Coordinates of C-alpha atoms in Angstrom, one line a residue:
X21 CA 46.6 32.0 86.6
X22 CA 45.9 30.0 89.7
X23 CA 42.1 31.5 91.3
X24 CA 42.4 29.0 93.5
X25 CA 45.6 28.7 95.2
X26 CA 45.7 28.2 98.9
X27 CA 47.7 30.1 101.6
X28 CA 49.2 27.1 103.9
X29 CA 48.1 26.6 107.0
X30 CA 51.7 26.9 108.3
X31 CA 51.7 31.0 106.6
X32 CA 48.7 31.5 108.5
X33 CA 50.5 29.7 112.1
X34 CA 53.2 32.1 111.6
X35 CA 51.9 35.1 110.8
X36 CA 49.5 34.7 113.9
X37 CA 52.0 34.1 116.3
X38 CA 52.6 38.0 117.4
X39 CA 48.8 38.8 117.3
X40 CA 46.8 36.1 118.7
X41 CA 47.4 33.7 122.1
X42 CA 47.3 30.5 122.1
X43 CA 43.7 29.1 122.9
X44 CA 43.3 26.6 125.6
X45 CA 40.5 24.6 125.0
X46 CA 38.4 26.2 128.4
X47 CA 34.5 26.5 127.2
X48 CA 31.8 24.2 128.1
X49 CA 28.3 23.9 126.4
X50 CA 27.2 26.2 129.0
X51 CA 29.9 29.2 128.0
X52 CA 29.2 28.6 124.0
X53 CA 25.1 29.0 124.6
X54 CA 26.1 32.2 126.8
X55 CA 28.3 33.4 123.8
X56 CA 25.7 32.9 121.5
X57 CA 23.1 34.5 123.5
X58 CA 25.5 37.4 124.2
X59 CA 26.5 37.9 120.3
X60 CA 23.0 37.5 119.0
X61 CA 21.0 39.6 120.7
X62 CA 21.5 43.0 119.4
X63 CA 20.2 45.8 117.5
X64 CA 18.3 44.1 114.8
X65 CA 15.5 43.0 117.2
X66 CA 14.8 46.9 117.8
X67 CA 15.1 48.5 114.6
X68 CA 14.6 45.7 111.5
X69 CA 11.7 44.0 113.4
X70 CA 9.0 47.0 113.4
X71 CA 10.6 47.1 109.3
X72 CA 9.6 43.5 108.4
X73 CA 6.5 43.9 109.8
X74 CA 5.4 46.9 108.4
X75 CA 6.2 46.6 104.8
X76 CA 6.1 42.7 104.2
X77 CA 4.9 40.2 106.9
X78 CA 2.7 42.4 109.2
X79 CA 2.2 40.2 112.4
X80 CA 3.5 36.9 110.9
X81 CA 7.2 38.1 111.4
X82 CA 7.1 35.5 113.9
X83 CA 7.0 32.9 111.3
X84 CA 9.7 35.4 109.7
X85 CA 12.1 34.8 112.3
X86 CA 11.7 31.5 112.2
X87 CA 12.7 30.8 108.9
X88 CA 15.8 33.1 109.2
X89 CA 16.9 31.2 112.3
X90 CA 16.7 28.2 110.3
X91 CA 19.4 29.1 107.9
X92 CA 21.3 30.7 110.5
X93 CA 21.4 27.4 111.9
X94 CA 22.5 25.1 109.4
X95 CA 24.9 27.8 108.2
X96 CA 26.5 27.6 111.9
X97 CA 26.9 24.2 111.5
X98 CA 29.0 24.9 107.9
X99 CA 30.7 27.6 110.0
X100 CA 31.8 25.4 112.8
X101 CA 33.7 23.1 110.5
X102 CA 35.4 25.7 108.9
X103 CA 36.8 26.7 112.4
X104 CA 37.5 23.7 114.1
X105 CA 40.0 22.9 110.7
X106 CA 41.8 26.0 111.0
X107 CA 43.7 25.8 114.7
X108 CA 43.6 30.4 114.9
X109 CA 40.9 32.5 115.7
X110 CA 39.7 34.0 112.3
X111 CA 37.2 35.3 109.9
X112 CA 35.4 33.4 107.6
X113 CA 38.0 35.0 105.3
X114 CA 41.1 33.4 107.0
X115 CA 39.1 30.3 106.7
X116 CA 38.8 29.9 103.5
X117 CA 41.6 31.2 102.2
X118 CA 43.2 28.3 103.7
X119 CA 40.4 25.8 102.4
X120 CA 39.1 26.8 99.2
X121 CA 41.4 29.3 97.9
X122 CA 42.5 33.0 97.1
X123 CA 39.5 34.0 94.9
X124 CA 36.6 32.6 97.3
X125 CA 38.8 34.5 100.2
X126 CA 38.5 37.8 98.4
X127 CA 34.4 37.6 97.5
X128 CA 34.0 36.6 101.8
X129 CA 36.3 39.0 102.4
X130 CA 34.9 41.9 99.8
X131 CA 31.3 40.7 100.8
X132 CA 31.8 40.7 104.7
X133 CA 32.4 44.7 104.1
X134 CA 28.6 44.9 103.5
X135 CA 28.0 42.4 107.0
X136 CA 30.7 44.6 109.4
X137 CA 30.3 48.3 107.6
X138 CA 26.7 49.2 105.8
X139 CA 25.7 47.0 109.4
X140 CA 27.2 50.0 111.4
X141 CA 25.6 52.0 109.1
X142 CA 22.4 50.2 109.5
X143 CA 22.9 50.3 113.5
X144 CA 23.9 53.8 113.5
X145 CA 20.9 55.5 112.0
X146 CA 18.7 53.6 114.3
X147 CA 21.0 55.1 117.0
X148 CA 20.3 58.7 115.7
X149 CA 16.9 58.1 115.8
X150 CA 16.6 57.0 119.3
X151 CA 19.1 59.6 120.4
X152 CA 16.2 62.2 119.2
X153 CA 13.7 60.4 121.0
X154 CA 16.1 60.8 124.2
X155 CA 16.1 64.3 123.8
X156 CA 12.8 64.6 123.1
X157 CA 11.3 62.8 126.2
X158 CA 13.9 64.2 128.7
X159 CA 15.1 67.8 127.4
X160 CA 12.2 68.8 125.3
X161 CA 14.2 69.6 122.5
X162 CA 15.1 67.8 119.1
X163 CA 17.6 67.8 115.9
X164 CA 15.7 68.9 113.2
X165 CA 14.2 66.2 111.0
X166 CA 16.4 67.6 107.7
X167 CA 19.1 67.4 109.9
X168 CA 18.5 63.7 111.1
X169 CA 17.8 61.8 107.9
X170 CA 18.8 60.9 104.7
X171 CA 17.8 63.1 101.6
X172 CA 15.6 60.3 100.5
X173 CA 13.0 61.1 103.0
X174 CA 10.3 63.3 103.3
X175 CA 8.6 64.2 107.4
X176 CA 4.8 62.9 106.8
X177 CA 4.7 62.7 111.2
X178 CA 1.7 64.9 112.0
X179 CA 2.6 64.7 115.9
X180 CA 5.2 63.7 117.9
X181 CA 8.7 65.5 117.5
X182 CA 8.5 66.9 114.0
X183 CA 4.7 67.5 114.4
X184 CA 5.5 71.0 112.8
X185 CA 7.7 69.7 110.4
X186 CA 5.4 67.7 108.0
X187 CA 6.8 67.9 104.3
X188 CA 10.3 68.9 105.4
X189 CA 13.1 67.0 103.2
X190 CA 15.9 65.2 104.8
X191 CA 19.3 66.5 104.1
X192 CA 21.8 64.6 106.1
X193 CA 21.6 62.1 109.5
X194 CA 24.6 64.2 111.4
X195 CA 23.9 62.3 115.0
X196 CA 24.3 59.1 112.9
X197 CA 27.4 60.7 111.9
X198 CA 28.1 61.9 115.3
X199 CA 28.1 58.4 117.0
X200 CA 30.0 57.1 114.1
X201 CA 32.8 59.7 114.6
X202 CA 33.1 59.5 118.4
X203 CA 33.5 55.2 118.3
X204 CA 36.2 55.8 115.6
X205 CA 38.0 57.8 117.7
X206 CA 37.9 54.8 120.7
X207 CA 38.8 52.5 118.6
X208 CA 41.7 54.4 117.0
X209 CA 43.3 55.2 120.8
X210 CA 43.2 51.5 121.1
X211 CA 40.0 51.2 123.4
X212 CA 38.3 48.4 123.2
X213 CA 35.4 47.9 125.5
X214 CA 35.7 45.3 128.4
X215 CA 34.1 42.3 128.4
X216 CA 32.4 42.9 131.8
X217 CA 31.5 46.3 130.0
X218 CA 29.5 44.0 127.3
X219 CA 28.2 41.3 129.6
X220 CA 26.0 44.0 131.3
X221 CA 25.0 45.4 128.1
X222 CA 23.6 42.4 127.5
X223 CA 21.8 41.5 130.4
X224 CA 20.4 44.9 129.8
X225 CA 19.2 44.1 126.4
X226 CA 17.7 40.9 127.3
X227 CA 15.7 42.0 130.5
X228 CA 14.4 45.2 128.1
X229 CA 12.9 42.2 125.8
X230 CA 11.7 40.1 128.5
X231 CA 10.0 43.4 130.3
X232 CA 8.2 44.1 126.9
X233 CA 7.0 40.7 126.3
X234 CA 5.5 40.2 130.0
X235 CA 4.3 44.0 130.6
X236 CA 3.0 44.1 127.0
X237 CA 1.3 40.9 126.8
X238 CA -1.8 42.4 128.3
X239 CA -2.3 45.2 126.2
X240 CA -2.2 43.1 123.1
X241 CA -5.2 44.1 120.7
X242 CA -6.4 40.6 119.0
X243 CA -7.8 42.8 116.1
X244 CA -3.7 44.2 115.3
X245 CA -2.9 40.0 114.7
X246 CA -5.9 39.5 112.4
X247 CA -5.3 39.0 109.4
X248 CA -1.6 37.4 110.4
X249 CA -0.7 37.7 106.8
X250 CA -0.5 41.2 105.3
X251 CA -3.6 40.3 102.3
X252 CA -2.9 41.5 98.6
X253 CA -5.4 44.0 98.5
X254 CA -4.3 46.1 101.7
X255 CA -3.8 49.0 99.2
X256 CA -0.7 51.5 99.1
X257 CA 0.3 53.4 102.0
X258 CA 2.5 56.7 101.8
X259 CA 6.1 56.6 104.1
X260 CA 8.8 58.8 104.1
X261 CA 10.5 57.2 101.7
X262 CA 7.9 56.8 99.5
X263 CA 4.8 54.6 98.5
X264 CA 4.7 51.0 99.9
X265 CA 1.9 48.9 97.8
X266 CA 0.8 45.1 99.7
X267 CA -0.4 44.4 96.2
X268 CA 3.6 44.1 95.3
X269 CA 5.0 40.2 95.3
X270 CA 6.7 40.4 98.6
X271 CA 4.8 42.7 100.5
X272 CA 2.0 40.4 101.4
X273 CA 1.0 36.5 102.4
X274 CA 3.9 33.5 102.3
X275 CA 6.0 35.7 99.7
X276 CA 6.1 38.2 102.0
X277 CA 6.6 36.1 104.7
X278 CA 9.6 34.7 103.1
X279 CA 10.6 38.5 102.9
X280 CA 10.2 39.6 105.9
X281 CA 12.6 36.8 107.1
X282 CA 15.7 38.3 104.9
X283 CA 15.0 41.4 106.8
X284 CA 15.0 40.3 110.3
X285 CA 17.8 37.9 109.3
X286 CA 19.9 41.5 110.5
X287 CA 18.9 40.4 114.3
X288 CA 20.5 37.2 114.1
X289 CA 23.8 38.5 112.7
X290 CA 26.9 37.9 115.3
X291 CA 25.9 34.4 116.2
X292 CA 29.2 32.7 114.1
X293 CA 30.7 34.2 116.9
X294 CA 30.1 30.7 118.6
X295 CA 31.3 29.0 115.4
X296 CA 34.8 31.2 115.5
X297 CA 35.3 29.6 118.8
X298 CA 35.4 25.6 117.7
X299 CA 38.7 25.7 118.6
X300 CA 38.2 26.6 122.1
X301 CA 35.9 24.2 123.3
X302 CA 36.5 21.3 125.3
X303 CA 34.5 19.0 123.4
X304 CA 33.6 20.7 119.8
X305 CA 32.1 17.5 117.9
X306 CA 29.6 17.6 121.1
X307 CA 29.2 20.3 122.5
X308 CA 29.6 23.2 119.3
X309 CA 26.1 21.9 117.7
X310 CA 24.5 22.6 120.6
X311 CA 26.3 26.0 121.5
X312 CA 25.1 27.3 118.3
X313 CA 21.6 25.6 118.1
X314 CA 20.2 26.7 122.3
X315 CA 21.4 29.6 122.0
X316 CA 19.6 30.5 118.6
X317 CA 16.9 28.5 120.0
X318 CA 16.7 30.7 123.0
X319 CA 17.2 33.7 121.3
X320 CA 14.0 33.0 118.3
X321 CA 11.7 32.1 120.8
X322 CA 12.7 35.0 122.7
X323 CA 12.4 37.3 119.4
X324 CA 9.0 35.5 118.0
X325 CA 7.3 36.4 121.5
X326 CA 8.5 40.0 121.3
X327 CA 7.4 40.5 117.9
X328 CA 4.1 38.8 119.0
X329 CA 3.8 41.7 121.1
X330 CA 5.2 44.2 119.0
X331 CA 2.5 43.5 116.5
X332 CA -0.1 42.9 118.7
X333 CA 0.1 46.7 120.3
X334 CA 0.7 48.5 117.3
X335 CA -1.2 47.8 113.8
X336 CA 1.5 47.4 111.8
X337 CA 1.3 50.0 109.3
X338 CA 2.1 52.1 112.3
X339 CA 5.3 51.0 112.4
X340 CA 5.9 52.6 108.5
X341 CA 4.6 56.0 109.5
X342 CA 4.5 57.0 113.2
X343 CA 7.4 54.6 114.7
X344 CA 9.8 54.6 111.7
X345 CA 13.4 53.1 113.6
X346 CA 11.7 54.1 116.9
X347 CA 8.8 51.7 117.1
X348 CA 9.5 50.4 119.7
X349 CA 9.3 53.0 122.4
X350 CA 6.3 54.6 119.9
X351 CA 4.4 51.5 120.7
X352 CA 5.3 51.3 124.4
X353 CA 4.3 55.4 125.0
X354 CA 1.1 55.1 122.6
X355 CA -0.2 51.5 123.6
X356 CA 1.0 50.8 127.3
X357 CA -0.5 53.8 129.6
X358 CA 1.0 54.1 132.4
X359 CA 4.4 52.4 131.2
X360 CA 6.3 55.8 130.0
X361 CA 8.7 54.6 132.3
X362 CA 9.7 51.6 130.1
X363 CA 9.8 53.8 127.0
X364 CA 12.4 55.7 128.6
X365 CA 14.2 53.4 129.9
X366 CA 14.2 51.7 126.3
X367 CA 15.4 54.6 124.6
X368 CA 18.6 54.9 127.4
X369 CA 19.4 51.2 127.3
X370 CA 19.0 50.9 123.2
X371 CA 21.5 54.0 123.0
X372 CA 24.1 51.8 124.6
X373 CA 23.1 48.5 123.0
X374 CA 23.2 50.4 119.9
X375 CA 26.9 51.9 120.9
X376 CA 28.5 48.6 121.9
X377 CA 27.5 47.1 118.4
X378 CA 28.2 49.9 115.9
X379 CA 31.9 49.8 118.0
X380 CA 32.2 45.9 117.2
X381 CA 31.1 46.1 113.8
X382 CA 33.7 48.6 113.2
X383 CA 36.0 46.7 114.5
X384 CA 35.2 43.9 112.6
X385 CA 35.7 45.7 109.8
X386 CA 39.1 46.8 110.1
X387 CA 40.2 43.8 111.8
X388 CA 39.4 41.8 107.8
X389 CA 40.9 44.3 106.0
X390 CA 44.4 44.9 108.0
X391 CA 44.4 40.7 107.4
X392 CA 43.5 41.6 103.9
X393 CA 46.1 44.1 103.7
X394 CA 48.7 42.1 105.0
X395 CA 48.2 39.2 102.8
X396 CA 48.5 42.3 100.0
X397 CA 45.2 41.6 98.6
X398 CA 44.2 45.3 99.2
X399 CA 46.7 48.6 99.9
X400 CA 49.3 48.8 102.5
X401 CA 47.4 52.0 104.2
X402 CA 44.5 49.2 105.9
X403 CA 47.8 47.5 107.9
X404 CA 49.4 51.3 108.8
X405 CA 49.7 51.1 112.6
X406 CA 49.4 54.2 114.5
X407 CA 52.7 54.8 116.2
X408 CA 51.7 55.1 119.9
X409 CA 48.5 52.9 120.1
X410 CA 49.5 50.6 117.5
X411 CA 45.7 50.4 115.6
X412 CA 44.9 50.9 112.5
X413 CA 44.3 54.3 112.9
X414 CA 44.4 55.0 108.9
X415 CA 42.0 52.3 107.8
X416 CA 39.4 53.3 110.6
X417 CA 39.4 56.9 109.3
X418 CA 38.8 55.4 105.6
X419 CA 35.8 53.8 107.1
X420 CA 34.4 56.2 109.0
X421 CA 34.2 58.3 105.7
X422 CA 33.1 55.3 104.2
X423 CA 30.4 54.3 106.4
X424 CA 29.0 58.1 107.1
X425 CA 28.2 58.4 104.1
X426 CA 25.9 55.4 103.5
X427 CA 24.7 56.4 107.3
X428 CA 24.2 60.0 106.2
X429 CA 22.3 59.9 103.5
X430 CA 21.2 56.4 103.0
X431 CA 18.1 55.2 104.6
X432 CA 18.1 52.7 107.0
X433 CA 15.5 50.3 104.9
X434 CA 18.1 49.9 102.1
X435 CA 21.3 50.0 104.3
X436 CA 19.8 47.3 106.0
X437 CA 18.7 45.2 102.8
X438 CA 21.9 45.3 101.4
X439 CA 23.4 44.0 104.8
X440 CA 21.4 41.0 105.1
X441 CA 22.1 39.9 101.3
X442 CA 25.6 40.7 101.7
X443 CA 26.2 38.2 104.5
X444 CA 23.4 35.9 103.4
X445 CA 25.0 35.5 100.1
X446 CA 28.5 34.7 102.5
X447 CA 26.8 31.9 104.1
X448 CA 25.3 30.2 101.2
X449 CA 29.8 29.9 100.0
X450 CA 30.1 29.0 103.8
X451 CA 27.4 25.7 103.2
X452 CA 29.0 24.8 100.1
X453 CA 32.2 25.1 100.7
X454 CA 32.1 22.7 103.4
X455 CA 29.9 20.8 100.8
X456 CA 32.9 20.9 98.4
X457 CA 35.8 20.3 100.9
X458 CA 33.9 16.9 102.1
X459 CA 34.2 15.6 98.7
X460 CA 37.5 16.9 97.4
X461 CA 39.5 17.6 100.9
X462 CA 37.9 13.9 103.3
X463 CA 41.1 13.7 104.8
X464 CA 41.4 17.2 106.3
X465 CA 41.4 17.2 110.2
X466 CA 38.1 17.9 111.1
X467 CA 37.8 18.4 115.2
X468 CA 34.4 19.3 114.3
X469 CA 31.9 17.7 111.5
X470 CA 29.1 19.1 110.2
X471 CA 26.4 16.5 110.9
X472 CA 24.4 14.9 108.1
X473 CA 26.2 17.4 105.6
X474 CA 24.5 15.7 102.8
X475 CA 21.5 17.5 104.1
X476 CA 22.9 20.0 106.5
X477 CA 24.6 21.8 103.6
X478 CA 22.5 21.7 100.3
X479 CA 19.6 22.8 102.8
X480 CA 21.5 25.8 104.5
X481 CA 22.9 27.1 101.1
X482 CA 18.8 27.2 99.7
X483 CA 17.1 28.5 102.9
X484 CA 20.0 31.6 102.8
X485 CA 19.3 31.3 98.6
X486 CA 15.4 31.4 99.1
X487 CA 16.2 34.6 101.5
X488 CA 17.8 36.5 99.1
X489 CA 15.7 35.3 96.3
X490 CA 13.0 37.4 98.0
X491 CA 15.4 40.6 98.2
X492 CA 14.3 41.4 94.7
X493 CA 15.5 42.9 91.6
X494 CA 17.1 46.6 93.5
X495 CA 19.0 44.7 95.6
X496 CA 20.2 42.1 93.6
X497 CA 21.9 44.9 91.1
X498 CA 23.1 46.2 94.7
X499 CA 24.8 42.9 95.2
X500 CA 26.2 42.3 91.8
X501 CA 27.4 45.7 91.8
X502 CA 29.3 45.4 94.5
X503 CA 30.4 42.1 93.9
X504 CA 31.8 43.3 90.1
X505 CA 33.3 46.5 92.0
X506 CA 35.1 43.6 93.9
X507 CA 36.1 41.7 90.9
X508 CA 37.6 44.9 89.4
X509 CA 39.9 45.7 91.9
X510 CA 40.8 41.9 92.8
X511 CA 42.1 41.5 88.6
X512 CA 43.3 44.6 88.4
X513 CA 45.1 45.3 91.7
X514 CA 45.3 42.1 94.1
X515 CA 45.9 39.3 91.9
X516 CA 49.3 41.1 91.4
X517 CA 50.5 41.6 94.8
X518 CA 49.1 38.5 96.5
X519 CA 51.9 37.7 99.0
X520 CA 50.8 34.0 99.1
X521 CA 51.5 34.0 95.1
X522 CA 55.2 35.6 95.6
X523 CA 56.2 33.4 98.9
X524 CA 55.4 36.5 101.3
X525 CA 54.9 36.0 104.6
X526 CA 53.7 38.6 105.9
X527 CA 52.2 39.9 109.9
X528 CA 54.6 37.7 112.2
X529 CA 56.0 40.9 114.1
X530 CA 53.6 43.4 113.0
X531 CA 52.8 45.2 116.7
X532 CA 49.2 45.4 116.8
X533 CA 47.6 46.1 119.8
X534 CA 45.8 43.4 121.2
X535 CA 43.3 45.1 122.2
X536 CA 42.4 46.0 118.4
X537 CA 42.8 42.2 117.9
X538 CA 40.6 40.7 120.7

């Protein structure tokens, strides 16, 4: 039994011939840093950056970020090689099926379900919790708070919304639901959002973050920032979904630090977009090192300033028990007078940030798994086309059950946790895989080279390692789980209907929509 056998590059040049166009090399230094820019900031800045804060690295989140950017950078680096050898757009799961083999292919591939799914999931319950805030400021009315969370949580908000409310158990997050539902239904009729559509989203996004940081920089409170490291004896404070104790290992000083860093890693997820596009540059040994490091450059300065502020309004056990996935428009209302404005106009422009990356998560999703399907790793029902729009219409109602109910009834805390380890964990087989392939593969075609992978590689792979090091013990049996569910179906089902391992060549005239495919 061959784990490791390889699906030719010349399989994957055929089978991609119907679904993707050919790339011209067209994008400068200057497009790849706009990519980047555009990919990276998202919804984790809004929702897993009040989170970080509040349970593990109270105001020095900043140094947070800067660790996770650090092994999102040298990760990227791993990640641009891995692209520029394989001439097709791709996954990291199309990479390295072609580089290091079947069995690597299907942990990326299992594992990316926890980047692309449980991170809609994440998104989507930060969504809902806005969308409450939305009705609350402008219509006066609310959804219940049983009816807006998971069953794990318990209302402990004596004002505000569910001010009448306190002790009320969650039973399910329906708007999550809601918003889940209604994207599915896009994506199934085949409609993708345009890329216009997304720029201004973006732009959006990025003036919300630069309004915060230069209106809120005068109403920071000095004594919110001091201590900058959450001290051990802090003491225990009560949340909705239960006690949080600072005298735990990585809830306060460095440790926590180091913690807080695999949290907000979340708001750096979506910048391999730039690495996926090695092949389209004009110059990739030049110019995709510094597409990928300005534009996370620009985008952690940019996310340690905001979290400067974010911390220095708010005292950061607020963020646990008034702001929740709300913070910050809580801190804005409570800690900027005169600025309800901005809170609004927060909530609206988070709602369709929000929107525009559950829809591309999704996506995503079912994008891996109809490659998956078709290379008969998992059940022909993820490659069914839907006979008018030609999507996946099957596999995206499989995940919309699939990700409603970690939305539903999962809080977003451990949705969240479980994303970041998921794709950390990827990215740590993305540095040494291109570790490996130096030594065993020299000779590959390599439009792109890591630089100094000697260091570049060891260093990404334990940065990402130390991250998840710090998940501790709940979500490491989270991970393993997963990853043995994985293993279970791989020996049981896949191994036996690998196309690659019967000479199948599968996907040359499937009629996907290109829309689903772009």
């Amino acid at each position: 039994m061959k784990l490791f056998i390889k699906k030719p590059i010349e399989q994957l040049m055929a089978a991609s011939k119907a679904t993707e166009k050919t790339l011209k090399r067209t994008l400068g230094v200057g497009s790849l840093i706009a990519l980047g820019i555009g990919a990276i900031i998202g919804a984790g800045i809004f929702v897993r950056t009040a989170s970080a804060a509040g349970e593990h690295a109270g105001p020095a989140v900043t140094i947070s970020f800067l660790i996770a950017a650090a092994g999102c950078a040298l990760a990227g680096l791993c990640y641009a090689e891995f692209a520029s050898m394989i001439p097709i757009a791709g996954s990291a799961y199309t990479y390295s099926y072609a580089t290091m083999g079947e069995f690597i292919a299907w942990i990326i591939g299992w594992d990316l379900v926890l980047e692309y799914a449980l991170g809609a999931a994440t998104v989507s319950i930060g969504w809902a919790q806005y969308f409450n805030e939305f009705l609350y400021t402008f219509f006066n009315v609310h959804i219940p708070f049983a009816l807006s969370h998971s069953p794990w949580e318990v209302s402990n908000m004596a004002t505000g919304m569910y001010a009448g409310e306190v002790g009320s158990h969650g039973i399910i997050n329906l708007p999550a639901i809601l918003i889940l539902f209604l994207l599915s239904m896009l994506l199934i009729r085949g409609t993708a959002e345009s890329a216009a559509v997304n720029n201004v989203i973006v732009i959006v996004k990025v003036a919300i973050v630069l309004m915060i940081i230069a209106l809120g920089w005068q109403f920071i409170n000095p004594a919110n920032h001091t201590p900058y490291m959450i001290p051990a004896n802090k003491g225990i404070i009560q949340t909705s979904t239960g006690p949080v104790n600072y005298a735990d290992t990585f809830n306060h000083g460095w440790l926590g630090v180091l913690r807080g860093a695999s949290v907000v890693f979340f708001a750096f997820i979506g910048f391999d977009a730039v690495s996926t596009a090695a092949q389209e540059a004009k110059n990739p040994q030049r110019d995709m090192p510094k597409g990928i490091l300005i534009s996370l450059v620009f985008c952690t300065i940019l996310y340690i300033l905001f979290s400067h502020v974010l911390t220095g309004l708010a005292p950061y056990t607020d963020f646990l028990i008034k702001g929740k996935e709300a913070s910050v428009t809580y801190a804005v209302k409570t800690f900027m007078p005169g600025y309800g404005w901005l809170a609004n106009l927060v909530t609206v422009a988070i709602l369709a940030g929000f929107s525009s990356v559950i829809l591309v998560m999704l996506l995503g999703q079912t994008r891996v798994f109809y490659t998956m399907s078709t290379d008969g790793l998992i059940p022909k029902v993820f490659s069914k086309l839907h006979p008018k729009y030609s999507t996946p219409y099957k596999s995206q109602w499989l995940f919309f059950g699939f990700v409603s109910l970690f939305a539903g009834f999962i809080p977003d805390r451990i949705v969240g946790d479980m994303v970041s380890i998921g794709t950390l964990f990827a990215f740590v087989l993305v540095c040494l895989g291109i570790f490996i392939l130096r030594r065993t593969d020299p000779h590959l075609v390599r439009p792109f080279k890591t630089p100094l992978y000697k260091i570049v590689c060891p260093l990404g792979a334990l940065i990402c390692l130390a991250m998840i090091a710090s998940e501790g013990l709940e979500n490491w049996a989270r991970l393993i789980g997963w990853l043995l569910i994985g293993f279970v179906i791989y020996f049981g089902y896949s191994i036996k209907r690998s196309h690659v391992r019967h000479g199948i060549v599968e996907g040359a005239n499937d009629p996907i929509n290109p829309k689903f495919v772009e």
